[in-house]
């Protein structure tokens, strides 16, 4: 029993450590053009529910992990191998970790945050008793 | 009361609205400033408390501080928390995934965001630690918005009613002006009528004696002429002389009206006018204080006018205080309707323009008013008298 508890505690620590926590800074913006290598939904982004994380490989072969939005907000996703353009803010410790501001693909743009990083899907809790409306994001022709 | 007066009169209303606009926007602004000042002073107090609490927690290690701040984030009004050591963030969390608008500058400060204002409090701890807490301050925005909405509603309300009052005053003013204009027109027309009547009467007076002389001589001549054709021509000339005499008499009657009022039965006065095509409609028997001869002349003239216009049916309708003569001759157009009672105006080629003018003169001399309108089938002349002159 003790062994099991220890194992669970270690697993929790590993899982907690595996979470990526960084914030969107308007001073650390980047634009990446690359092919979609992987799209996953996980809880690796700091204190978030299931987040869409896109792994992108640019022409120079560098891989970026792009933290997009909660899974319910970003439902129409690009296909694997598709070339997309992303603008976002990278982590102060690791330039390959990016919080996306928008994604551009096939002449359409998917807005995720405003220029200061405020998420367009809203936050995770009620404000002064008002329930937030949850509406999915959309691709817009640009 | 002229238009200018009305506008001048309404200026204070608009000045009042403008004054209201400035006064209440000033009061609103001052109130908002006071609310903000109060909030800022509370924020400074909170910052001081967090400094003290934070330093105590730091003595037990960074994790204690982080755990305390994470707990704060469970509150409904906290948006983000962050711990910065020597300029580098070492712990942070935000309700809005990855959104942490902390920055340099004075504290407390208001940060605009899509959900409204965020009040950021910075607390300085020992050993170079700084704690940032962002509070949801959107209620302040709501207060501002509501104050502005309330103010705008009252302002628009005042503006609307001021405009309405101005519009109403202008409307009443225009009505007053129209009435005054109508009275003036009526007065001028009467003056003109009087002048023309005088002229016509003096001319008629001058013509009367020669025409009578001419008629007398024609009668003498008729007695001496035996030839049939000459007698026929003489008869035509005599008829024309008689007609001339009649026209002269009519013109003279325009100024020689001196009604002798007495109580008469209207049916007695009007029944002599009834014929196959003239119908008298009188649901009640009325006694009227009037001059029967003049009234008879007036109604006869109206009947003659209708007949000359081609009427096949004429109705004389008597109601209390009102006598109507209506025909089925199709009526007249609107422009003509306004002129039918003017002296020397005639819609007929051979008319003198005296008939209806004389009717008007008579009715006014009898204390009544006359007007014309188009009825269902033709022209309807309405004569109105005081009810006091009518008895059953």
Short mmCIF file of C-alpha atoms in Angstrom, two decimals:
data_model
loop_
_atom_site.label_atom_id
_atom_site.label_comp_id
_atom_site.label_asym_id
_atom_site.label_seq_id
_atom_site.Cartn_x
_atom_site.Cartn_y
_atom_site.Cartn_z
CA UNK A 1 0.00 0.00 0.00
CA UNK A 2 2.83 2.33 0.96
CA UNK A 3 4.60 1.42 -2.29
CA UNK A 4 1.45 2.20 -4.25
CA UNK A 5 1.02 5.56 -2.53
CA UNK A 6 4.66 6.42 -3.14
CA UNK A 7 4.26 5.43 -6.80
CA UNK A 8 1.15 7.58 -7.12
CA UNK A 9 2.88 10.54 -5.46
CA UNK A 10 5.87 10.20 -7.77
CA UNK A 11 3.52 9.94 -10.76
CA UNK A 12 1.70 13.10 -9.59
CA UNK A 13 4.99 14.95 -9.19
CA UNK A 14 6.12 13.85 -12.64
CA UNK A 15 2.80 14.89 -14.12
CA UNK A 16 2.92 18.24 -12.30
CA UNK A 17 6.47 18.84 -13.38
CA UNK A 18 5.50 17.97 -16.98
CA UNK A 19 3.17 20.99 -17.09
CA UNK A 20 4.37 23.96 -19.02
CA UNK A 21 3.74 27.31 -17.38
CA UNK A 22 4.51 30.52 -19.15
CA UNK A 23 2.56 33.58 -20.00
CA UNK A 24 1.81 35.60 -23.11
CA UNK A 25 4.03 38.63 -23.36
CA UNK A 26 3.49 41.24 -26.10
CA UNK A 27 7.27 41.84 -25.93
CA UNK A 28 8.13 38.25 -26.98
CA UNK A 29 6.22 37.75 -30.18
CA UNK A 30 7.13 35.36 -32.97
CA UNK A 31 5.73 34.26 -36.33
CA UNK A 32 6.33 30.71 -37.48
CA UNK A 33 5.55 29.06 -40.82
CA UNK A 34 5.72 25.30 -40.71
CA UNK A 35 4.07 21.95 -41.27
CA UNK A 36 1.80 20.36 -38.73
CA UNK A 37 3.56 17.34 -37.30
CA UNK A 38 1.25 16.48 -34.44
CA UNK A 39 -2.02 17.72 -32.95
CA UNK A 40 -2.84 16.60 -29.45
CA UNK A 41 -5.17 17.48 -26.61
CA UNK A 42 -3.63 17.36 -23.16
CA UNK A 43 -3.44 19.18 -19.85
CA UNK A 44 0.20 20.08 -20.19
CA UNK A 45 -0.48 23.84 -20.28
CA UNK A 46 -0.38 25.53 -16.90
CA UNK A 47 -3.59 24.88 -14.86
CA UNK A 48 -5.68 24.44 -17.96
CA UNK A 49 -8.30 21.96 -18.99
CA UNK A 50 -7.67 19.99 -22.16
CA UNK A 51 -5.70 22.23 -24.45
CA UNK A 52 -4.95 21.78 -28.13
CA UNK A 53 -1.20 21.58 -28.64
CA UNK A 54 0.17 21.64 -32.19
CA UNK A 55 3.68 20.50 -32.95
CA UNK A 56 5.02 22.46 -35.90
CA UNK A 57 8.18 21.87 -37.91
CA UNK A 58 9.57 24.86 -39.81
CA UNK A 59 11.62 24.75 -43.02
CA UNK A 60 14.84 24.63 -41.06
CA UNK A 61 13.62 21.55 -39.24
CA UNK A 62 13.08 23.22 -35.87
CA UNK A 63 10.13 21.90 -33.88
CA UNK A 64 7.78 24.23 -31.98
CA UNK A 65 5.10 23.34 -29.48
CA UNK A 66 2.21 25.71 -29.98
CA UNK A 67 -0.38 26.00 -27.19
CA UNK A 68 -3.55 26.92 -29.00
CA UNK A 69 -6.72 27.00 -26.88
CA UNK A 70 -9.11 24.74 -24.96
CA UNK A 71 -10.22 21.84 -27.14
CA UNK A 72 -13.87 23.01 -27.31
CA UNK A 73 -12.87 26.39 -28.79
CA UNK A 74 -10.65 25.10 -31.58
CA UNK A 75 -12.63 22.32 -33.25
CA UNK A 76 -11.90 22.87 -36.94
CA UNK A 77 -8.24 21.96 -36.96
CA UNK A 78 -5.68 21.78 -39.77
CA UNK A 79 -4.65 18.39 -41.07
CA UNK A 80 -1.34 16.70 -40.45
CA UNK A 81 1.35 17.77 -42.90
CA UNK A 82 -0.55 20.99 -43.75
CA UNK A 83 1.52 24.17 -43.85
CA UNK A 84 0.23 26.85 -41.51
CA UNK A 85 1.41 30.19 -40.18
CA UNK A 86 1.24 31.01 -36.49
CA UNK A 87 1.78 34.20 -34.55
CA UNK A 88 2.23 34.01 -30.83
CA UNK A 89 4.35 34.71 -27.80
CA UNK A 90 7.21 32.41 -26.83
CA UNK A 91 8.29 31.35 -23.36
CA UNK A 92 11.03 33.39 -21.70
CA UNK A 93 12.94 30.17 -21.03
CA UNK A 94 12.34 28.27 -24.25
CA UNK A 95 11.77 29.88 -27.68
CA UNK A 96 10.20 26.68 -29.04
CA UNK A 97 7.23 26.90 -26.69
CA UNK A 98 4.65 29.32 -28.05
CA UNK A 99 1.24 30.57 -26.96
CA UNK A 100 -0.68 31.22 -30.20
CA UNK A 101 -2.35 34.57 -30.94
CA UNK A 102 -3.72 33.48 -34.32
CA UNK A 103 -3.35 30.70 -36.87
CA UNK A 104 -3.42 31.32 -40.62
CA UNK A 105 -4.23 28.56 -43.05
CA UNK A 106 -5.67 28.36 -46.60
CA UNK A 107 -6.50 32.07 -46.74
CA UNK A 108 -8.35 32.00 -43.41
CA UNK A 109 -7.37 33.20 -39.99
CA UNK A 110 -8.36 31.74 -36.63
CA UNK A 111 -8.15 34.38 -33.92
CA UNK A 112 -7.30 33.04 -30.47
CA UNK A 113 -6.17 35.99 -28.39
CA UNK A 114 -5.99 39.76 -28.66
CA UNK A 115 -2.62 41.46 -29.13
CA UNK A 116 -2.07 41.58 -25.35
CA UNK A 117 -2.78 37.87 -25.02
CA UNK A 118 -6.31 37.97 -23.68
CA UNK A 119 -7.96 34.67 -24.68
CA UNK A 120 -11.01 35.11 -26.89
CA UNK A 121 -12.72 32.08 -25.33
CA UNK A 122 -12.81 33.79 -21.92
CA UNK A 123 -11.58 32.49 -18.62
CA UNK A 124 -12.27 29.45 -16.55
CA UNK A 125 -14.62 30.81 -13.89
CA UNK A 126 -17.76 32.80 -13.31
CA UNK A 127 -17.52 36.53 -12.73
CA UNK A 128 -19.88 38.06 -10.18
CA UNK A 129 -22.41 35.31 -10.61
CA UNK A 130 -22.62 35.72 -14.40
CA UNK A 131 -22.15 32.55 -16.41
CA UNK A 132 -19.93 33.06 -19.43
CA UNK A 133 -21.22 32.17 -22.84
CA UNK A 134 -19.10 29.53 -24.47
CA UNK A 135 -19.02 29.85 -28.21
CA UNK A 136 -16.63 28.13 -30.56
CA UNK A 137 -14.01 30.07 -32.47
CA UNK A 138 -14.26 30.53 -36.24
CA UNK A 139 -12.01 30.70 -39.25
CA UNK A 140 -12.36 34.08 -40.90
CA UNK A 141 -11.39 34.92 -44.49
CA UNK A 142 -8.49 37.38 -44.61
CA UNK B 1 -46.99 86.30 -30.80
CA UNK B 2 -44.44 86.02 -33.61
CA UNK B 3 -42.22 83.08 -34.52
CA UNK B 4 -39.23 84.99 -33.18
CA UNK B 5 -40.91 85.38 -29.80
CA UNK B 6 -41.65 81.66 -29.66
CA UNK B 7 -38.05 80.79 -30.48
CA UNK B 8 -36.75 83.32 -27.95
CA UNK B 9 -39.17 81.92 -25.41
CA UNK B 10 -37.88 78.38 -26.00
CA UNK B 11 -34.19 79.30 -25.73
CA UNK B 12 -34.24 79.05 -21.89
CA UNK B 13 -35.50 75.45 -22.24
CA UNK B 14 -32.57 74.52 -24.42
CA UNK B 15 -30.15 76.42 -22.19
CA UNK B 16 -31.56 74.44 -19.28
CA UNK B 17 -30.92 71.19 -21.16
CA UNK B 18 -27.36 72.23 -21.95
CA UNK B 19 -26.84 73.30 -18.35
CA UNK B 20 -28.19 69.93 -17.23
CA UNK B 21 -25.77 68.21 -19.60
CA UNK B 22 -22.73 70.02 -18.22
CA UNK B 23 -23.77 70.04 -14.60
CA UNK B 24 -24.60 66.35 -14.38
CA UNK B 25 -21.63 65.25 -16.46
CA UNK B 26 -19.47 67.21 -14.00
CA UNK B 27 -21.22 65.63 -10.99
CA UNK B 28 -20.94 62.18 -12.60
CA UNK B 29 -17.27 62.64 -13.28
CA UNK B 30 -16.61 63.83 -9.73
CA UNK B 31 -18.53 60.87 -8.29
CA UNK B 32 -16.59 58.43 -10.42
CA UNK B 33 -13.32 60.05 -9.36
CA UNK B 34 -14.35 59.69 -5.71
CA UNK B 35 -15.24 56.00 -6.18
CA UNK B 36 -11.89 55.45 -7.87
CA UNK B 37 -10.04 57.31 -5.11
CA UNK B 38 -11.77 55.16 -2.50
CA UNK B 39 -10.89 52.00 -4.43
CA UNK B 40 -7.28 53.07 -4.79
CA UNK B 41 -6.94 53.79 -1.09
CA UNK B 42 -8.42 50.36 -0.31
CA UNK B 43 -6.02 48.82 -2.81
CA UNK B 44 -3.07 50.48 -1.11
CA UNK B 45 -4.24 49.13 2.23
CA UNK B 46 -4.57 45.63 0.75
CA UNK B 47 -1.09 45.97 -0.72
CA UNK B 48 0.29 46.81 2.71
CA UNK B 49 -1.47 43.78 4.25
CA UNK B 50 -0.12 41.48 1.53
CA UNK B 51 3.40 42.81 2.13
CA UNK B 52 3.17 41.91 5.80
CA UNK B 53 1.50 38.53 5.18
CA UNK B 54 3.89 37.76 2.30
CA UNK B 55 6.98 38.41 4.38
CA UNK B 56 5.67 36.10 7.09
CA UNK B 57 4.95 33.39 4.53
CA UNK B 58 8.35 33.79 2.88
CA UNK B 59 9.95 32.87 6.19
CA UNK B 60 8.40 29.39 5.66
CA UNK B 61 9.60 29.29 2.03
CA UNK B 62 8.43 30.34 -1.45
CA UNK B 63 5.92 27.47 -1.67
CA UNK B 64 3.89 28.86 1.22
CA UNK B 65 3.58 32.18 -0.59
CA UNK B 66 2.63 30.44 -3.84
CA UNK B 67 0.03 28.33 -2.09
CA UNK B 68 -1.44 31.44 -0.45
CA UNK B 69 -1.63 33.23 -3.80
CA UNK B 70 -3.12 30.19 -5.59
CA UNK B 71 -5.82 30.19 -2.91
CA UNK B 72 -6.54 33.85 -3.71
CA UNK B 73 -7.19 32.90 -7.32
CA UNK B 74 -10.20 30.87 -6.22
CA UNK B 75 -11.91 34.14 -5.33
CA UNK B 76 -14.40 35.43 -7.87
CA UNK B 77 -12.73 38.82 -8.20
CA UNK B 78 -9.07 37.79 -8.57
CA UNK B 79 -7.86 37.45 -12.16
CA UNK B 80 -4.18 36.72 -11.81
CA UNK B 81 -1.42 36.42 -9.25
CA UNK B 82 2.32 36.56 -9.80
CA UNK B 83 5.52 36.51 -7.75
CA UNK B 84 8.52 38.26 -9.25
CA UNK B 85 12.02 38.08 -7.81
CA UNK B 86 14.59 40.61 -8.97
CA UNK B 87 12.55 41.35 -12.08
CA UNK B 88 11.99 37.69 -13.11
CA UNK B 89 8.61 35.97 -12.66
CA UNK B 90 9.07 32.85 -10.54
CA UNK B 91 5.39 31.97 -10.04
CA UNK B 92 2.20 33.09 -11.69
CA UNK B 93 -1.27 31.93 -12.44
CA UNK B 94 -4.16 33.46 -14.34
CA UNK B 95 -7.85 32.76 -14.74
CA UNK B 96 -7.34 33.58 -18.43
CA UNK B 97 -4.87 30.92 -19.61
CA UNK B 98 -1.51 32.55 -20.15
CA UNK B 99 -2.84 36.13 -19.76
CA UNK B 100 -0.67 38.04 -17.34
CA UNK B 101 -0.56 41.76 -18.12
CA UNK B 102 1.82 42.66 -15.26
CA UNK B 103 4.18 45.48 -15.94
CA UNK B 104 6.26 48.23 -14.51
CA UNK B 105 4.69 51.44 -13.33
CA UNK B 106 3.01 52.85 -10.32
CA UNK B 107 0.77 50.74 -8.16
CA UNK B 108 -2.16 50.39 -7.81
CA UNK B 109 -3.02 50.87 -11.49
CA UNK B 110 -5.93 50.18 -13.80
CA UNK B 111 -5.31 47.94 -16.80
CA UNK B 112 -7.85 47.88 -19.61
CA UNK B 113 -8.84 44.44 -20.87
CA UNK B 114 -11.63 42.92 -22.98
CA UNK B 115 -13.53 41.97 -19.80
CA UNK B 116 -13.22 45.49 -18.42
CA UNK B 117 -10.75 47.19 -16.14
CA UNK B 118 -8.33 45.16 -14.02
CA UNK B 119 -6.98 46.73 -10.81
CA UNK B 120 -3.42 45.59 -10.28
CA UNK B 121 -1.87 45.80 -6.84
CA UNK B 122 1.87 45.41 -6.39
CA UNK B 123 3.20 44.53 -2.92
CA UNK B 124 6.91 44.80 -2.22
CA UNK B 125 8.31 42.07 0.02
CA UNK B 126 11.73 41.51 1.56
CA UNK B 127 14.66 39.96 -0.35
CA UNK B 128 13.65 41.53 -3.67
CA UNK B 129 10.29 39.73 -3.95
CA UNK B 130 7.28 41.43 -5.49
CA UNK B 131 3.71 40.14 -5.49
CA UNK B 132 1.22 41.18 -8.21
CA UNK B 133 -2.49 40.62 -7.85
CA UNK B 134 -4.98 41.55 -10.56
CA UNK B 135 -8.57 42.22 -9.42
CA UNK B 136 -11.60 42.23 -11.64
CA UNK B 137 -12.68 45.87 -11.65
CA UNK B 138 -15.32 45.60 -14.35
CA UNK B 139 -18.00 46.64 -11.86
CA UNK B 140 -16.50 50.13 -11.96
CA UNK B 141 -16.95 50.11 -15.74
CA UNK B 142 -20.54 49.00 -15.24
CA UNK B 143 -21.13 51.84 -12.75
CA UNK B 144 -19.68 54.30 -15.27
CA UNK B 145 -21.73 52.84 -18.07
CA UNK B 146 -24.95 52.93 -16.06
CA UNK B 147 -24.31 56.47 -14.86
CA UNK B 148 -23.73 57.54 -18.44
CA UNK B 149 -26.82 55.66 -19.68
CA UNK B 150 -29.03 57.20 -16.97
CA UNK B 151 -27.66 60.62 -17.72
CA UNK B 152 -28.17 60.15 -21.45
CA UNK B 153 -31.74 58.90 -21.01
CA UNK B 154 -32.70 61.94 -18.91
CA UNK B 155 -30.87 64.25 -21.31
CA UNK B 156 -32.64 62.82 -24.35
CA UNK B 157 -35.93 62.91 -22.47
CA UNK B 158 -35.45 66.60 -21.69
CA UNK B 159 -34.31 67.35 -25.22
CA UNK B 160 -37.28 65.50 -26.65
CA UNK B 161 -39.78 67.37 -24.48
CA UNK B 162 -38.13 70.72 -25.11
CA UNK B 163 -38.34 70.09 -28.86
CA UNK B 164 -41.91 68.90 -28.45
CA UNK B 165 -42.82 72.06 -26.51
CA UNK B 166 -41.15 74.21 -29.15
CA UNK B 167 -42.95 72.35 -31.91
CA UNK B 168 -46.25 72.72 -30.06
CA UNK B 169 -45.72 76.44 -29.51
CA UNK B 170 -44.84 76.92 -33.17
CA UNK B 171 -47.93 74.96 -34.15
CA UNK B 172 -50.21 77.02 -31.87
CA UNK B 173 -48.52 80.13 -33.16
CA UNK B 174 -49.11 79.13 -36.78
CA UNK B 175 -52.77 78.39 -35.97
CA UNK B 176 -53.11 81.79 -34.36
CA UNK B 177 -51.46 83.42 -37.36
CA UNK B 178 -53.67 81.56 -39.79
CA UNK B 179 -56.79 82.65 -37.92
CA UNK B 180 -55.57 86.22 -37.79
CA UNK B 181 -54.76 86.10 -41.49
CA UNK B 182 -58.21 84.75 -42.29
CA UNK B 183 -59.86 87.51 -40.25
CA UNK B 184 -57.74 90.12 -41.96
CA UNK B 185 -58.62 88.70 -45.36
CA UNK B 186 -62.28 88.71 -44.43
CA UNK B 187 -62.07 92.31 -43.21
CA UNK B 188 -60.26 93.40 -46.37
CA UNK B 189 -62.83 91.63 -48.50
CA UNK B 190 -65.65 93.36 -46.67
CA UNK B 191 -63.97 96.70 -47.20
CA UNK B 192 -63.51 95.95 -50.87
CA UNK B 193 -67.08 94.75 -51.10
CA UNK B 194 -68.30 97.92 -49.46
CA UNK B 195 -66.25 100.14 -51.78
CA UNK B 196 -67.36 98.26 -54.88
CA UNK B 197 -70.95 98.30 -53.69
CA UNK B 198 -70.80 102.03 -53.19
CA UNK B 199 -69.33 102.47 -56.64
CA UNK B 200 -71.93 100.16 -58.18
CA UNK B 201 -74.71 101.92 -56.30
CA UNK B 202 -73.59 105.39 -57.37
CA UNK B 203 -73.29 104.22 -60.99
CA UNK B 204 -76.66 102.54 -60.77
CA UNK B 205 -78.19 105.67 -59.31
CA UNK B 206 -76.82 107.67 -62.23
CA UNK B 207 -78.13 105.09 -64.72
CA UNK B 208 -81.51 104.59 -63.11
CA UNK B 209 -83.20 107.79 -64.37
CA UNK B 210 -82.00 107.53 -68.02
CA UNK B 211 -83.06 103.87 -68.13
CA UNK B 212 -86.48 104.66 -66.68
CA UNK B 213 -86.79 107.49 -69.18
CA UNK B 214 -85.77 105.17 -72.00
CA UNK B 215 -88.31 102.54 -70.86
CA UNK B 216 -91.10 105.11 -70.63
CA UNK B 217 -90.35 106.44 -74.12
CA UNK B 218 -90.20 102.93 -75.51
CA UNK B 219 -93.69 102.28 -74.11
CA UNK B 220 -94.97 105.50 -75.77
CA UNK B 221 -93.32 104.54 -79.03
CA UNK B 222 -94.83 101.03 -78.84
CA UNK B 223 -98.33 102.67 -78.74
CA UNK B 224 -97.67 104.57 -81.96
CA UNK B 225 -95.95 101.90 -84.07
CA UNK B 226 -98.34 99.68 -86.05
CA UNK B 227 -95.99 97.74 -88.23
CA UNK B 228 -95.66 94.17 -86.86
CA UNK B 229 -91.88 93.70 -87.36
CA UNK B 230 -91.05 97.09 -85.80
CA UNK B 231 -93.25 96.19 -82.77
CA UNK B 232 -91.30 92.93 -82.39
CA UNK B 233 -87.96 94.80 -82.37
CA UNK B 234 -89.38 97.36 -79.96
CA UNK B 235 -90.46 94.57 -77.63
CA UNK B 236 -86.90 93.14 -77.59
CA UNK B 237 -85.45 96.60 -76.83
CA UNK B 238 -88.07 97.06 -74.09
CA UNK B 239 -87.12 93.69 -72.53
CA UNK B 240 -83.47 94.67 -72.54
CA UNK B 241 -84.33 98.02 -70.94
CA UNK B 242 -86.32 96.16 -68.26
CA UNK B 243 -83.38 93.87 -67.68
CA UNK B 244 -81.07 96.86 -67.38
CA UNK B 245 -83.44 98.36 -64.84
CA UNK B 246 -83.47 95.11 -62.86
CA UNK B 247 -79.64 94.96 -62.81
CA UNK B 248 -79.51 98.53 -61.59
CA UNK B 249 -82.03 97.71 -58.83
CA UNK B 250 -79.95 94.72 -57.73
CA UNK B 251 -76.78 96.81 -57.56
CA UNK B 252 -78.58 99.43 -55.54
CA UNK B 253 -79.86 96.78 -53.12
CA UNK B 254 -76.24 95.94 -52.26
CA UNK B 255 -75.99 99.08 -50.17
CA UNK B 256 -79.59 99.68 -49.31
CA UNK B 257 -79.96 96.77 -46.93
CA UNK B 258 -81.86 97.72 -43.80
CA UNK B 259 -83.36 94.52 -42.38
CA UNK B 260 -86.59 94.68 -40.38
CA UNK B 261 -86.39 91.77 -37.98
CA UNK B 262 -89.45 89.97 -36.69
CA UNK B 263 -90.40 86.46 -35.66
CA UNK B 264 -91.66 84.44 -38.62
CA UNK B 265 -92.45 80.82 -39.36
CA UNK B 266 -89.69 79.57 -41.66
CA UNK B 267 -92.03 77.18 -43.48
CA UNK B 268 -94.22 80.18 -44.40
CA UNK B 269 -91.22 82.07 -45.78
CA UNK B 270 -89.76 79.19 -47.74
CA UNK B 271 -92.86 77.26 -48.90
CA UNK B 272 -93.45 79.70 -51.77
CA UNK B 273 -90.12 78.59 -53.24
CA UNK B 274 -91.06 74.87 -53.38
CA UNK B 275 -91.65 73.43 -56.86
CA UNK B 276 -91.32 70.05 -58.55
CA UNK B 277 -87.60 70.13 -58.42
CA UNK B 278 -87.18 72.10 -55.17
CA UNK B 279 -87.73 70.18 -51.94
CA UNK B 280 -88.02 71.65 -48.46
CA UNK B 281 -86.71 69.36 -45.72
CA UNK B 282 -87.75 70.52 -42.29
CA UNK B 283 -88.02 67.90 -39.57
CA UNK B 284 -89.18 70.42 -36.97
CA UNK B 285 -91.18 73.60 -37.25
CA UNK B 286 -88.99 76.63 -36.59
CA UNK B 287 -89.78 80.23 -35.79
CA UNK B 288 -86.94 82.54 -36.71
CA UNK B 289 -86.27 86.15 -35.88
CA UNK B 290 -85.36 87.54 -39.30
CA UNK B 291 -86.39 89.76 -42.17
CA UNK B 292 -88.58 87.39 -44.24
CA UNK B 293 -88.30 89.43 -47.45
CA UNK B 294 -84.51 89.55 -47.37
CA UNK B 295 -84.26 85.87 -46.43
CA UNK B 296 -86.60 85.06 -49.30
CA UNK B 297 -84.42 87.09 -51.72
CA UNK B 298 -81.28 85.34 -50.49
CA UNK B 299 -82.72 81.81 -50.87
CA UNK B 300 -84.27 82.75 -54.27
CA UNK B 301 -80.86 83.92 -55.45
CA UNK B 302 -79.28 80.65 -54.33
CA UNK B 303 -81.97 78.68 -56.17
CA UNK B 304 -81.47 80.79 -59.31
CA UNK B 305 -77.73 80.24 -59.06
CA UNK B 306 -78.22 76.46 -58.84
CA UNK B 307 -80.66 76.45 -61.73
CA UNK B 308 -78.25 78.45 -63.88
CA UNK B 309 -75.56 75.89 -63.03
CA UNK B 310 -77.84 73.17 -64.44
CA UNK B 311 -79.30 71.66 -61.28
CA UNK B 312 -82.25 69.31 -61.73
CA UNK B 313 -82.88 68.90 -57.99
CA UNK B 314 -82.49 71.43 -55.19
CA UNK B 315 -82.91 70.71 -51.50
CA UNK B 316 -83.58 73.38 -48.86
CA UNK B 317 -82.76 71.84 -45.49
CA UNK B 318 -83.66 73.67 -42.27
CA UNK B 319 -82.02 72.70 -38.99
CA UNK B 320 -81.74 74.58 -35.70
CA UNK B 321 -79.53 77.63 -36.40
CA UNK B 322 -78.81 76.50 -39.94
CA UNK B 323 -80.30 76.66 -43.42
CA UNK B 324 -78.71 74.67 -46.24
CA UNK B 325 -79.36 74.89 -49.98
CA UNK B 326 -77.89 71.97 -51.91
CA UNK B 327 -78.10 71.10 -55.58
CA UNK B 328 -77.10 68.25 -57.88
CA UNK B 329 -75.19 70.36 -60.40
CA UNK B 330 -71.83 68.75 -59.65
CA UNK B 331 -70.31 71.44 -57.47
CA UNK B 332 -67.33 73.69 -58.17
CA UNK B 333 -63.59 73.25 -57.87
CA UNK B 334 -61.70 74.20 -54.73
CA UNK B 335 -60.26 77.43 -56.13
CA UNK B 336 -63.65 78.61 -57.34
CA UNK B 337 -65.24 77.67 -54.02
CA UNK B 338 -63.11 80.24 -52.20
CA UNK B 339 -64.29 83.02 -54.57
CA UNK B 340 -67.99 82.35 -55.11
CA UNK B 341 -69.13 84.99 -52.62
CA UNK B 342 -66.72 87.65 -53.87
CA UNK B 343 -68.51 90.56 -55.57
CA UNK B 344 -68.33 90.66 -59.37
CA UNK B 345 -66.85 87.18 -59.54
CA UNK B 346 -68.85 84.80 -61.68
CA UNK B 347 -68.17 81.33 -62.96
CA UNK B 348 -70.77 81.83 -65.68
CA UNK B 349 -70.12 83.60 -68.94
CA UNK B 350 -73.09 85.94 -68.62
CA UNK B 351 -73.10 86.29 -64.83
CA UNK B 352 -72.76 89.66 -63.13
CA UNK B 353 -71.10 88.30 -60.00
CA UNK B 354 -73.71 90.04 -57.90
CA UNK B 355 -76.07 87.17 -57.01
CA UNK B 356 -74.03 85.24 -54.44
CA UNK B 357 -72.32 88.42 -53.20
CA UNK B 358 -75.76 89.83 -52.49
CA UNK B 359 -76.76 86.61 -50.69
CA UNK B 360 -73.72 86.95 -48.50
CA UNK B 361 -74.47 90.59 -47.84
CA UNK B 362 -78.06 89.72 -46.85
CA UNK B 363 -77.09 86.80 -44.58
CA UNK B 364 -74.47 88.93 -42.81
CA UNK B 365 -77.00 91.75 -42.46
CA UNK B 366 -79.35 89.19 -40.84
CA UNK B 367 -76.58 88.32 -38.35
CA UNK B 368 -75.55 85.04 -39.95
CA UNK B 369 -72.52 83.54 -41.63
CA UNK B 370 -72.38 81.85 -45.02
CA UNK B 371 -70.04 79.28 -46.49
CA UNK B 372 -70.00 76.96 -49.47
CA UNK B 373 -68.81 73.38 -49.76
CA UNK B 374 -69.10 70.55 -52.22
CA UNK B 375 -71.79 68.10 -51.14
CA UNK B 376 -72.44 64.58 -52.42
CA UNK B 377 -74.02 65.71 -55.67
CA UNK B 378 -73.31 69.37 -56.00
CA UNK B 379 -72.73 72.68 -54.29
CA UNK B 380 -74.01 73.06 -50.76
CA UNK B 381 -74.47 76.57 -49.35
CA UNK B 382 -74.65 76.65 -45.57
CA UNK B 383 -76.11 79.64 -43.73
CA UNK B 384 -75.56 79.67 -40.00
CA UNK B 385 -77.47 81.84 -37.54
CA UNK B 386 -77.42 82.24 -33.81
CA UNK B 387 -79.46 79.52 -32.07
CA UNK B 388 -81.08 82.24 -30.00
CA UNK B 389 -82.91 83.42 -33.13
CA UNK B 390 -84.52 79.99 -33.53
CA UNK B 391 -87.60 78.81 -31.65
CA UNK B 392 -89.83 75.78 -32.06
#
